[in-house]
Coordinates of C-alpha atoms and ligand atoms in Angstrom, one line a residue:
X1 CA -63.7 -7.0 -78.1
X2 CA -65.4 -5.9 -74.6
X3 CA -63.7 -4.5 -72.2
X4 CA -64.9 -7.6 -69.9
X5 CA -63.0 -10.0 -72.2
X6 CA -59.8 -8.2 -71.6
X7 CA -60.0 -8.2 -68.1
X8 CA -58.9 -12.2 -67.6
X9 CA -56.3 -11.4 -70.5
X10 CA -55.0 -8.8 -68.6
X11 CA -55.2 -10.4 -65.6
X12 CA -53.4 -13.6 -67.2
X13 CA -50.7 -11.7 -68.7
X14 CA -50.0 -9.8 -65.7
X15 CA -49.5 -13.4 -64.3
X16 CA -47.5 -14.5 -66.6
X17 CA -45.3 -11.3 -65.9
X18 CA -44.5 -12.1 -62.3
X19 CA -44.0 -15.6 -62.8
X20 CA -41.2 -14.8 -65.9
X21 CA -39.3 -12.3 -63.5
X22 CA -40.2 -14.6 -60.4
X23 CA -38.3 -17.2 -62.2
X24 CA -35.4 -14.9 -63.9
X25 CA -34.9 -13.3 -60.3
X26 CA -35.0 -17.2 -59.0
X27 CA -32.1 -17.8 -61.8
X28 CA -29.7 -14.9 -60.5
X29 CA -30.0 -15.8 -56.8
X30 CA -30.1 -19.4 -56.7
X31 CA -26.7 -20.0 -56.6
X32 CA -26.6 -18.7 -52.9
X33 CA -28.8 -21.3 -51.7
X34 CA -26.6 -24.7 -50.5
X35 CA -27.2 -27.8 -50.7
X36 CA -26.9 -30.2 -47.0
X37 CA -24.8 -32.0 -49.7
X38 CA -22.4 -28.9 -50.3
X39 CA -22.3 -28.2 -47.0
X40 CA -21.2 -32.2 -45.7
X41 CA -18.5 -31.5 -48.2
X42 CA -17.5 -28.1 -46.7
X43 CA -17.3 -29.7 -43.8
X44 CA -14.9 -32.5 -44.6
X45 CA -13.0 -29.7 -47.0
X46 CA -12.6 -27.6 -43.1
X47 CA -11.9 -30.8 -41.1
X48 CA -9.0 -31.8 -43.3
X49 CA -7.6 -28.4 -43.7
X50 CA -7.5 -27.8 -40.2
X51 CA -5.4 -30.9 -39.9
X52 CA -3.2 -29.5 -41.8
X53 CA -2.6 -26.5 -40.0
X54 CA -2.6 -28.9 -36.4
X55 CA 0.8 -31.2 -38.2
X56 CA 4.0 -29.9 -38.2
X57 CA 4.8 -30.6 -41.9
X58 CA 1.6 -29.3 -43.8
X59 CA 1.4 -26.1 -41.2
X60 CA 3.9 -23.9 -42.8
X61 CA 1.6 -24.1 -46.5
X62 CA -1.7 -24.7 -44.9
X63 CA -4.4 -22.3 -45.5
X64 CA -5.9 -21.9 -41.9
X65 CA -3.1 -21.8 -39.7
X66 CA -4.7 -23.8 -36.3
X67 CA -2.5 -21.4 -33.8
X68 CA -1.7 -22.6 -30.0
X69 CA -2.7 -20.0 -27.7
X70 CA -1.0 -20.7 -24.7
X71 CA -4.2 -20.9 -23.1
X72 CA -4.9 -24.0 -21.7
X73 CA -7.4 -24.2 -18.6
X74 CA -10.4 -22.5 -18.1
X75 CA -10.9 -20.4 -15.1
X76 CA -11.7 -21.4 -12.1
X77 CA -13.6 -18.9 -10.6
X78 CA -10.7 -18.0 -8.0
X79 CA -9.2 -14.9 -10.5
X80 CA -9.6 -11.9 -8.5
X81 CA -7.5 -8.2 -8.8
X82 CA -7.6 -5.3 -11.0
X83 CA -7.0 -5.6 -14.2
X84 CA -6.6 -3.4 -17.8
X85 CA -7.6 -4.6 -20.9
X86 CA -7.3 -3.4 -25.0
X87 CA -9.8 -4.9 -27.6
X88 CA -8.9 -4.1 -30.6
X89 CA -9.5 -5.9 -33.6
X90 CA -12.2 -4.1 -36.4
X91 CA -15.2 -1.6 -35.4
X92 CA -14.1 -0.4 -31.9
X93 CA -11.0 0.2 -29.9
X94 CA -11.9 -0.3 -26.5
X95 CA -9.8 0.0 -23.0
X96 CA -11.1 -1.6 -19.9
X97 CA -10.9 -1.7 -16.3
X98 CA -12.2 -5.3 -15.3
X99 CA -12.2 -5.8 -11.3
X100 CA -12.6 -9.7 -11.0
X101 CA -13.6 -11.1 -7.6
X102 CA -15.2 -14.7 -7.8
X103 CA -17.7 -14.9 -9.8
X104 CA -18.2 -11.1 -9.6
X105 CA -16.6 -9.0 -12.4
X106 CA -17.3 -5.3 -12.7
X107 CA -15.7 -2.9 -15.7
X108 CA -15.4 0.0 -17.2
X109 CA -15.1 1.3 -20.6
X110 CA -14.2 3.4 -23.2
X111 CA -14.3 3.3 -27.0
X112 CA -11.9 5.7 -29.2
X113 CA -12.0 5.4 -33.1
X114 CA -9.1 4.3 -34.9
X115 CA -9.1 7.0 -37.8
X116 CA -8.5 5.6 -41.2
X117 CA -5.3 6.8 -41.2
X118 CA -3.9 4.7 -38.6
X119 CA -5.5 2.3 -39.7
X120 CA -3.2 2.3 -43.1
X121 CA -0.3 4.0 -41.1
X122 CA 2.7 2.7 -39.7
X123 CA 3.6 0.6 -36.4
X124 CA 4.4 3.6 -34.4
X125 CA 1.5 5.8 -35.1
X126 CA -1.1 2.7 -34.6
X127 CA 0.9 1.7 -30.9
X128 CA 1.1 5.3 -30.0
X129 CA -2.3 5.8 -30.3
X130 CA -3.0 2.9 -28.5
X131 CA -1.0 4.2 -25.3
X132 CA -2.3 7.6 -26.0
X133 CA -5.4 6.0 -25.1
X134 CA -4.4 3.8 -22.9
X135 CA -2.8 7.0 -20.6
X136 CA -5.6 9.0 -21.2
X137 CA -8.3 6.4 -20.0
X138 CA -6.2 5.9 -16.8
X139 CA -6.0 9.2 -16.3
X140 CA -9.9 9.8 -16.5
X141 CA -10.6 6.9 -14.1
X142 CA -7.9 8.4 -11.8
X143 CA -6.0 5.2 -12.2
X144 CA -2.6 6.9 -13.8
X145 CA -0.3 6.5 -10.7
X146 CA -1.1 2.4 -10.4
X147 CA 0.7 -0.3 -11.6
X148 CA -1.6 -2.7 -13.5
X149 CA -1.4 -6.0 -15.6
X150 CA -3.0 -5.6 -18.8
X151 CA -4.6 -8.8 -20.9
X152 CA -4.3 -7.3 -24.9
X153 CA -7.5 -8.9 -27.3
X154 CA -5.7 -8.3 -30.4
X155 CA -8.1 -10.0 -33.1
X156 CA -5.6 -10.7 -35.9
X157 CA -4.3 -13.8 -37.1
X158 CA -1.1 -14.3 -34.6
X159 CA 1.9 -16.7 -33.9
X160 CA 1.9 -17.1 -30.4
X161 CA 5.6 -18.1 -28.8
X162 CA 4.2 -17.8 -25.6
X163 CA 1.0 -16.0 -23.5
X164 CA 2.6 -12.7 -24.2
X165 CA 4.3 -13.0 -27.1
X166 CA 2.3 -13.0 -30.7
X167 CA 3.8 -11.9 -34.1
X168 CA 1.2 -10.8 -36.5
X169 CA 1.1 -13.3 -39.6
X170 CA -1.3 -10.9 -41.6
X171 CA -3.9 -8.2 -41.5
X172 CA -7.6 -8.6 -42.1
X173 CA -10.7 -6.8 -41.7
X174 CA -9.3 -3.4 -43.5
X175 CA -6.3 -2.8 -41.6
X176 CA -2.9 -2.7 -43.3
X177 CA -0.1 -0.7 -40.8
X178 CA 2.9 -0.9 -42.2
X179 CA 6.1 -2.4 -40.0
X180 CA 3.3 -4.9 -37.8
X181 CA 3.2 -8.4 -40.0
X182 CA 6.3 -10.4 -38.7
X183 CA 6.5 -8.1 -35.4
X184 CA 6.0 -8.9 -32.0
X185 CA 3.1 -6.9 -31.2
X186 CA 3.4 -6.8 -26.9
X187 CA 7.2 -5.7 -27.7
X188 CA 5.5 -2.6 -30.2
X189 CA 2.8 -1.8 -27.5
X190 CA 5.6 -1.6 -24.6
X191 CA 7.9 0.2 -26.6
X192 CA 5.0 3.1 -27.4
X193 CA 4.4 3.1 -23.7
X194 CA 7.7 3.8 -22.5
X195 CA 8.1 6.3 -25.5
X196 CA 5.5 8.0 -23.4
X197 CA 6.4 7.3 -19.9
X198 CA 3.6 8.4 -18.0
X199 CA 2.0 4.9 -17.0
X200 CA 3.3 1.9 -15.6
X201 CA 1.0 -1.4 -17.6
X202 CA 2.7 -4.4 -18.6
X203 CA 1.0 -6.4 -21.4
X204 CA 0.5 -9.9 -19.7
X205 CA -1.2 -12.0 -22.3
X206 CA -2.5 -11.9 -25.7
X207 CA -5.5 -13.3 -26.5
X208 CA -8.0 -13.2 -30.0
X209 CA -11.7 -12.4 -29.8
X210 CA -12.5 -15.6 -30.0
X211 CA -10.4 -17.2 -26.7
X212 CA -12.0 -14.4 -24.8
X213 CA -15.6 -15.3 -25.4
X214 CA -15.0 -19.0 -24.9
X215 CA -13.0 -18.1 -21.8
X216 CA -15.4 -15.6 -20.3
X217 CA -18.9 -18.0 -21.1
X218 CA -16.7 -21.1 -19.4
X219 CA -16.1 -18.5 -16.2
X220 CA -20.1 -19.8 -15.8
X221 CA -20.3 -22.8 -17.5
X222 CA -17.6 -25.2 -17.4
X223 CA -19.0 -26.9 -20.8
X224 CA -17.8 -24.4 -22.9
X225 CA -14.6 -25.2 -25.1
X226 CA -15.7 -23.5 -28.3
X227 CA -15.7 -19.6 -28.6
X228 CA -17.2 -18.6 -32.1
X229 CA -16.7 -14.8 -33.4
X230 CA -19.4 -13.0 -35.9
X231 CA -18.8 -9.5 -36.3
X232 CA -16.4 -7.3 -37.9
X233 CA -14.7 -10.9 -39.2
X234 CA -15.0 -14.3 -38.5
X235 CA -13.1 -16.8 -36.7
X236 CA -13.6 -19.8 -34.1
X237 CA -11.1 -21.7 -31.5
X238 CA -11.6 -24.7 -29.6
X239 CA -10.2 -26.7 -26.8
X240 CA -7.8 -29.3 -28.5
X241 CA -5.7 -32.5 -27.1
X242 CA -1.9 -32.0 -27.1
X243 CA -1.3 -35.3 -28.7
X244 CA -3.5 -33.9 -31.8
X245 CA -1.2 -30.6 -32.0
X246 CA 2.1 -31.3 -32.9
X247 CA 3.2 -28.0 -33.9
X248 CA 3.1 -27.8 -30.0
X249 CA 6.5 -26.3 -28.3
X250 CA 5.1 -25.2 -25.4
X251 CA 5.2 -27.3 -22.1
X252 CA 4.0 -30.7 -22.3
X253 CA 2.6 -30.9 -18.6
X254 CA -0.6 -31.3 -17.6
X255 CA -3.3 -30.5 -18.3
X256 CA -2.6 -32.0 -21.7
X257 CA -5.0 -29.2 -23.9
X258 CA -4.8 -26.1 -25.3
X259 CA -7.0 -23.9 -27.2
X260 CA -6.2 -23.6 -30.8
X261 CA -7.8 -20.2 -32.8
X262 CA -8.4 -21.8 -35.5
X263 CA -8.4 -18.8 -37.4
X264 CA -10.7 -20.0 -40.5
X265 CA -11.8 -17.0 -41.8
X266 CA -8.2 -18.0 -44.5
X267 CA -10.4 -21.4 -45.1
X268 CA -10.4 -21.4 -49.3
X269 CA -7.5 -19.3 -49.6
X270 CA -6.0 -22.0 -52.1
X271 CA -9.0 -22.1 -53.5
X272 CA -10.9 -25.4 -51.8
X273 CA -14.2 -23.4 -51.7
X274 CA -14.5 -22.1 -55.4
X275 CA -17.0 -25.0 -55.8
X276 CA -19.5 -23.0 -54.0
X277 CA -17.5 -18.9 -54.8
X278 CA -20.0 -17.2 -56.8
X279 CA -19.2 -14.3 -59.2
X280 CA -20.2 -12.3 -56.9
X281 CA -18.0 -13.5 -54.1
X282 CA -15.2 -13.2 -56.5
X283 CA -16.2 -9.2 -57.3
X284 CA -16.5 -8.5 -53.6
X285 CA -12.8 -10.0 -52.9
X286 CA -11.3 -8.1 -56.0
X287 CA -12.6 -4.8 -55.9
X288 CA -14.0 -4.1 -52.3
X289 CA -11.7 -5.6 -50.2
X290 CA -8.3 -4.4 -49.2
X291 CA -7.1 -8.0 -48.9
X292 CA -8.0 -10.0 -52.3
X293 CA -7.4 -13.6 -52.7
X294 CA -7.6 -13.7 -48.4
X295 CA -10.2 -14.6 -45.9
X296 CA -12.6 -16.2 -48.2
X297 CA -14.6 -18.3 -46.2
X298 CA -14.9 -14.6 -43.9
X299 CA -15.5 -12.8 -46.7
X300 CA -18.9 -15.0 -47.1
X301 CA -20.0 -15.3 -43.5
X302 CA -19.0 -11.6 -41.4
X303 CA -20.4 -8.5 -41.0
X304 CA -18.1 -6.1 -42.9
X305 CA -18.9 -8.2 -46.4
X306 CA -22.5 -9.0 -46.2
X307 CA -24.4 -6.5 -47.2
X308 CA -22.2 -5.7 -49.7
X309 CA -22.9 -9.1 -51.4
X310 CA -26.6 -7.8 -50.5
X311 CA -26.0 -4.7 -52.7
X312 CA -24.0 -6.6 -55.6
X313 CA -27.0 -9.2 -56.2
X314 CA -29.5 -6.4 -55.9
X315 CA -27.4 -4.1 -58.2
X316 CA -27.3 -7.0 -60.6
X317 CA -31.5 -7.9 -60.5
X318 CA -31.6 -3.8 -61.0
X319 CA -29.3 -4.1 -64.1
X320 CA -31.6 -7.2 -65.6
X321 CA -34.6 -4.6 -65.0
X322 CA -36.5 -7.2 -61.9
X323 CA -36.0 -4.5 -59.2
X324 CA -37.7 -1.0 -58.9
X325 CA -38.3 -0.9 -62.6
X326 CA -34.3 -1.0 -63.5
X327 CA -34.0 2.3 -61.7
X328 CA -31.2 2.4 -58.9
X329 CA -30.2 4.8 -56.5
X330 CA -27.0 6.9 -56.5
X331 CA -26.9 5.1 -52.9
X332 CA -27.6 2.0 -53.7
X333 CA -24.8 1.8 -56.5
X334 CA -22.1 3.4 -54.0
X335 CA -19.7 0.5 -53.0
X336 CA -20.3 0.0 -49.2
X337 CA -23.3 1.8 -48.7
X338 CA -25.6 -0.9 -48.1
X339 CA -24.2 -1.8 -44.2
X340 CA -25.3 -5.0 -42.6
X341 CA -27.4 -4.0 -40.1
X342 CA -29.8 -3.0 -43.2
X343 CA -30.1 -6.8 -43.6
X344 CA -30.6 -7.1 -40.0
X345 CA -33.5 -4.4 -40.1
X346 CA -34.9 -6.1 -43.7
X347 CA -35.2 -9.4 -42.2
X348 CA -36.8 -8.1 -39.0
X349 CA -40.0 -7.2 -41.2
X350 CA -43.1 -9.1 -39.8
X351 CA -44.3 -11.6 -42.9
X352 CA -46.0 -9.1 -46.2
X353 CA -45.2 -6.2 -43.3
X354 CA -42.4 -4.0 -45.0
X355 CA -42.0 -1.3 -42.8
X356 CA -38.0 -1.6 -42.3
X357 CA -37.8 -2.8 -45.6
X358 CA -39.3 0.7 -47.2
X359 CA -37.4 2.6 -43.9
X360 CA -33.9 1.5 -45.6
X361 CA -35.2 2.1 -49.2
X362 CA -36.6 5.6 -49.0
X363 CA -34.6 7.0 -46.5
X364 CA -31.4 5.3 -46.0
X365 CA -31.0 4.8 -49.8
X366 CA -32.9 7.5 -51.6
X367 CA -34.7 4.8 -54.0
X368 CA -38.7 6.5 -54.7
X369 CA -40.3 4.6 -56.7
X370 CA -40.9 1.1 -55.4
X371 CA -44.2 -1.7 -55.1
X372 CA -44.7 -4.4 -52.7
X373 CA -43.3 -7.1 -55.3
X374 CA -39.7 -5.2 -55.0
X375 CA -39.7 -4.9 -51.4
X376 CA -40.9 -9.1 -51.3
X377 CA -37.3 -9.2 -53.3
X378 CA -35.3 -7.1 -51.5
X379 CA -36.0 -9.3 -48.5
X380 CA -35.5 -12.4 -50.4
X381 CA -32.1 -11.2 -51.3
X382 CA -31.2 -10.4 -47.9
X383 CA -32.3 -13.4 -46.7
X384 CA -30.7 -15.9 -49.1
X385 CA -27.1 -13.8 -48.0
X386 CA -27.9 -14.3 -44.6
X387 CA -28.7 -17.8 -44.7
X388 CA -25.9 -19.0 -46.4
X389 CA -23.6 -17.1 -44.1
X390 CA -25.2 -19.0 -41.0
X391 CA -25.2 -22.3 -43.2
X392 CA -21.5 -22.1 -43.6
X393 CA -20.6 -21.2 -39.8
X394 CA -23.1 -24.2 -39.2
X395 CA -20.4 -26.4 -41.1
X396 CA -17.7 -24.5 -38.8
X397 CA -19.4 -25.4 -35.8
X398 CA -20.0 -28.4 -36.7
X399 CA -16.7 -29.7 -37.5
X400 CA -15.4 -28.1 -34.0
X401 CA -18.4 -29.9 -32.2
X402 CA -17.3 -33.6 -33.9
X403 CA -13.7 -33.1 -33.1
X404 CA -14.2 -32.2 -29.3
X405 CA -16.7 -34.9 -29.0
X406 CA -17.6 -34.3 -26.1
X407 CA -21.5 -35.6 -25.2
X408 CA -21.9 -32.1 -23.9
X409 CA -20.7 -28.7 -25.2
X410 CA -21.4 -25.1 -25.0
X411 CA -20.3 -22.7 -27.8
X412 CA -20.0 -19.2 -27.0
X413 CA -21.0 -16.6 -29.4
X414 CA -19.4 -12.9 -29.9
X415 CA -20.3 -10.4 -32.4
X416 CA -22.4 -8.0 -34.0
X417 CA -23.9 -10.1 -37.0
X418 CA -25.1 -13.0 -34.4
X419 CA -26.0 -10.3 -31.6
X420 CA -28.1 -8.3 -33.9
X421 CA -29.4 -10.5 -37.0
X422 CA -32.8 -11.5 -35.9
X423 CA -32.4 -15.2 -37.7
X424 CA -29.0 -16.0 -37.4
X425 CA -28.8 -18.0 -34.1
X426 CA -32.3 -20.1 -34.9
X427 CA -30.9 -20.8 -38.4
X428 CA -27.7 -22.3 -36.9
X429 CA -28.9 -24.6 -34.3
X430 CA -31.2 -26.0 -36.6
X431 CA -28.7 -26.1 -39.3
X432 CA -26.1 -27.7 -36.8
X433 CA -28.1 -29.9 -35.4
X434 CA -28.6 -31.0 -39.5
X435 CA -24.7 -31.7 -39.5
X436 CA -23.1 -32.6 -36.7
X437 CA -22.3 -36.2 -35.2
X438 CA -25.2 -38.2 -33.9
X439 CA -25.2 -38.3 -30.0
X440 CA -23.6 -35.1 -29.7
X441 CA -25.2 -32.0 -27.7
X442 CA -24.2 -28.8 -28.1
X443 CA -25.9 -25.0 -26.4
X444 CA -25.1 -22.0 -28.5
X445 CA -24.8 -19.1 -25.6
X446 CA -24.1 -15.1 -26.0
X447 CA -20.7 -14.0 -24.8
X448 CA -20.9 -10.8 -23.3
X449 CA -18.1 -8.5 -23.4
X450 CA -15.6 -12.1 -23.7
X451 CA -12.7 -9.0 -25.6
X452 CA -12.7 -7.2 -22.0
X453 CA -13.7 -9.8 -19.4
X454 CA -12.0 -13.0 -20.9
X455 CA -8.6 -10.4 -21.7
X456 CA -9.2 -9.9 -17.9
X457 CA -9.3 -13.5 -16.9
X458 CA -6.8 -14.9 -18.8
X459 CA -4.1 -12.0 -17.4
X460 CA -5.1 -13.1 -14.2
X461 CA -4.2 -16.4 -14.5
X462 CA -0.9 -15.4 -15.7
X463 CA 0.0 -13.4 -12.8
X464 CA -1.0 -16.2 -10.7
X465 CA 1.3 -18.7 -12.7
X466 CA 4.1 -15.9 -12.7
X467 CA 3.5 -15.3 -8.4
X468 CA 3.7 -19.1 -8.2
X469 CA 6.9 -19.8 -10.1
X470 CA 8.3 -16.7 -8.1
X471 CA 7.4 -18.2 -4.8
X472 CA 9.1 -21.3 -6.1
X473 CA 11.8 -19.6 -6.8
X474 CA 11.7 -20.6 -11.0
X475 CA 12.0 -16.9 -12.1
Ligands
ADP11 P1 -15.8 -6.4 -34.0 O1 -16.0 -7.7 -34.8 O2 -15.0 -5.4 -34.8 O3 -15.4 -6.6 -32.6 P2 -18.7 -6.2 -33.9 O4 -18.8 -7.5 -33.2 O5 -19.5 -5.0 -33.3 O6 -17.2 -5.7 -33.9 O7 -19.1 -6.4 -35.4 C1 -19.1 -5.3 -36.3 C2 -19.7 -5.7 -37.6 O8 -21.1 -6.1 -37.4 C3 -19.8 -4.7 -38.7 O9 -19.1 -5.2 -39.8 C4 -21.2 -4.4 -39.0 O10 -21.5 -4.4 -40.3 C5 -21.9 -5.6 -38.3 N1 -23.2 -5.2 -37.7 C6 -23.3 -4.1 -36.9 N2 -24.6 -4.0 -36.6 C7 -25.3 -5.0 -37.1 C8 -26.6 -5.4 -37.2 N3 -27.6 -4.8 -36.6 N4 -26.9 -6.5 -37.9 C9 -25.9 -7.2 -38.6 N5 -24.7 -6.8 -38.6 C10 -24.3 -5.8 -37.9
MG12 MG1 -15.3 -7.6 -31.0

């Protein structure tokens, strides 16, 4: 045969190559992409669980636990004073100054780490940490000798008993202190402080992540009663009728609401979502996670699991030889090493440009010898993981959206993931738009800071309640 005979067959076989691992790559990954069938069904699967968690006999077994906040207006613009606040609740421990005045809000920050160890330690060396810092931030902004209310974002699933009460049901997001679950946590963080007795703060409210970015996007815009948390974790609350919440102890006066955190990153604890669980979901909860068998709808949608169900599928199309020639990296097979944000910078590639894409390859995870075809992949990957995270907290929204039904409503957005993904928000208002109830309108807006400035707001409504009742002579 002539060389120019081969050619075609070449060329044809070469075809016939990428269209094999094409469709074996297709047959790995495919399970990641849902269905707007699936996804109605995960919504009525989240409505009715959340029920559950809102009636006073299902609540004590239901999976996602629907807690009252105690919070239950939305500023009014009038909040003004000095105020501390603590964020803590995954990545960053922050402590802020906020200085509310109308509209205008100023603040100053500072992050500290929480070292791992404090993170697995016990109560007292997590709480004296906190008023280590606490005492040392004051001191630095010259603050130390002033008495000041202090609003705590503490973004862990809590029983509330009231605005500054909360017992911790359970850790998430890789913390486990011993002596917290159960506990009280304002009662921990005022004991520490008087252990220390060098500042005067008293923790006014608790609030979760998610109640400050609803509560500091409806400081501008009175539409907003849903606050919606991508980062670290997941979670969502929402402004709720009392007649829907009967696990309700609180006082029944007007105004007859209050927001609920939903906390749904425990949705398909009891296994309601292993329709859609893959085997890599399940391998992610098992062996990477510190908290297996919990958070499972989370541990499909938030930042700290992501792109480790990135690395898992692309171990897997490594393994099955359909990725850089079946040679992995000592990086790339390291538990945790592939972060998020890689997916982030993946996705951010222009179309056929893969200029991030080989960035994180070569020098974030030492793999050499790659072609265009692995890189078109490696994005694919990424991108199927991404999208079904932002299909799911469609559903979420969604479900929130049809049981506020109001014509009307503004969801505010916190987090990492949704800050920095460049996809995420399009995907969801198309996606929610898909799902939710025909006639309703919804705006998807960026909470900035909600942890420090909604802490802020909410402990200043407090002490205006508290000054009230004093005047009245009720306390
Ligand atoms: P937290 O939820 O703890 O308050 P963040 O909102 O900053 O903190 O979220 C942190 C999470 O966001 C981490 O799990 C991290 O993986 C993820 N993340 C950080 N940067 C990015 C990025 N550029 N793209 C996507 N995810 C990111
Ligand atoms: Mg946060």
């Amino acid at each position: 045969m002539t060389s120019g005979m081969m050619a075609p067959l070449d060329r044809f076989r070469s075809w016939v190559k990428r269209r094999v691992k094409q469709w074996k790559v297709e047959r790995i990954v495919e399970e990641l992409k849902l269905s707007d069938v699936q996804l109605r069904k995960v919504m009525q699967l989240l409505d009715d669980e959340m029920n559950k968690g809102l009636c006073k006999g299902t609540n004590p077994n239901a999976a996602i636990k629907m807690f009252p906040t105690y919070v239950r207006s939305i500023p009014d613009g009038t909040e003004e004073g000095n105020y501390l606040a603590l964020d803590l609740g995954g990545t960053n421990f922050r402590v802020l100054l906020i200085r509310l005045n109308g509209s205008e809000v100023s603040m100053r920050s500072k992050i500290f780490l929480v070292p791992n160890f404090i993170m697995t330690g016990t109560a007292e060396e997590l709480f004296d940490h906190i008023a280590e810092c606490i005492s040392k931030f004051m001191h630095e902004e010259g603050i130390a000798d002033q008495k000041l209310p202090l609003g705590f974002t503490f973004s862990f699933p809590c029983k509330q008993e009231g605005l500054a009460r909360a017992r911790l049901s359970q850790w998430t997001k890789g913390f486990k202190v011993s002596g917290v679950e159960g506990e009280d946590i304002v009662r921990l963080l005022h004991e520490a402080i008087e252990r220390r007795d060098d500042i005067d703060v008293e923790c006014v409210a608790v609030i979760n992540d998610t109640v400050g970015a609803q509560i500091s996007c409806a400081h501008e815009d009175r539409n907003c009663q849903i606050g919606l948390i991508l980062g670290t974790g997941s979670n969502a609350c929402y402004m709720e009728q009392l007649d829907k919440v009967e696990t309700w102890d609180g006082d029944e006066r007007a105004p007859r609401q209050v927001i609920i955190n939903t906390e749904w990153g425990a949705f398909g604890d009891n296994g309601v979502l292993d329709f859609i669980r893959t085997q890599y979901d399940q391998e992610l909860d098992a062996k990477f996670s510190v908290n297996p068998g919990k958070q499972l709808y989370e541990k499909m949608m938030s930042g700290m699991y992501l792109g480790e169900l990135a690395r898992l599928y692309l171990e897997r199309l490594v393994n099955e030889g359909l990725l850089f020639e079946g040679q992995s990296s000592d990086l790339l097979s390291t538990p945790g090493r592939f972060y998020t944000k890689y997916i982030s910078e993946i996705e951010s590639d222009k179309r056929d440009d893969f200029k991030n894409t080989k960035s994180v390859l070569e020098y974030d995870l030492g793999i050499e010898n790659y072609s265009n075809a692995d890189c078109h992949y490696v994005q694919y990957v990424c991108s199927l993981v991404s999208s079904r995270a932002a299909h799911l907290a469609s559903c979420g929204c969604a479900v929130l959206l049809n049981r506020v039904a109001r014509p009307s409503v503004t969801i505010a957005v916190d987090g990492s993931l949704y800050r920095f993904h460049p996809k995420f928000g399009d995907i969801m208002e198309q996606k929610v738009s898909q799902l939710v109830n025909k006639g309703l309108k919804f705006k998807i807006m960026l909470s900035h800071d909600g942890s420090g400035k909604g802490a802020a707001l909410v402990a200043a409504v407090a002490c205006r309640i508290r000054d009230e009742q004093k005047r009245n002579g009720l306390i």
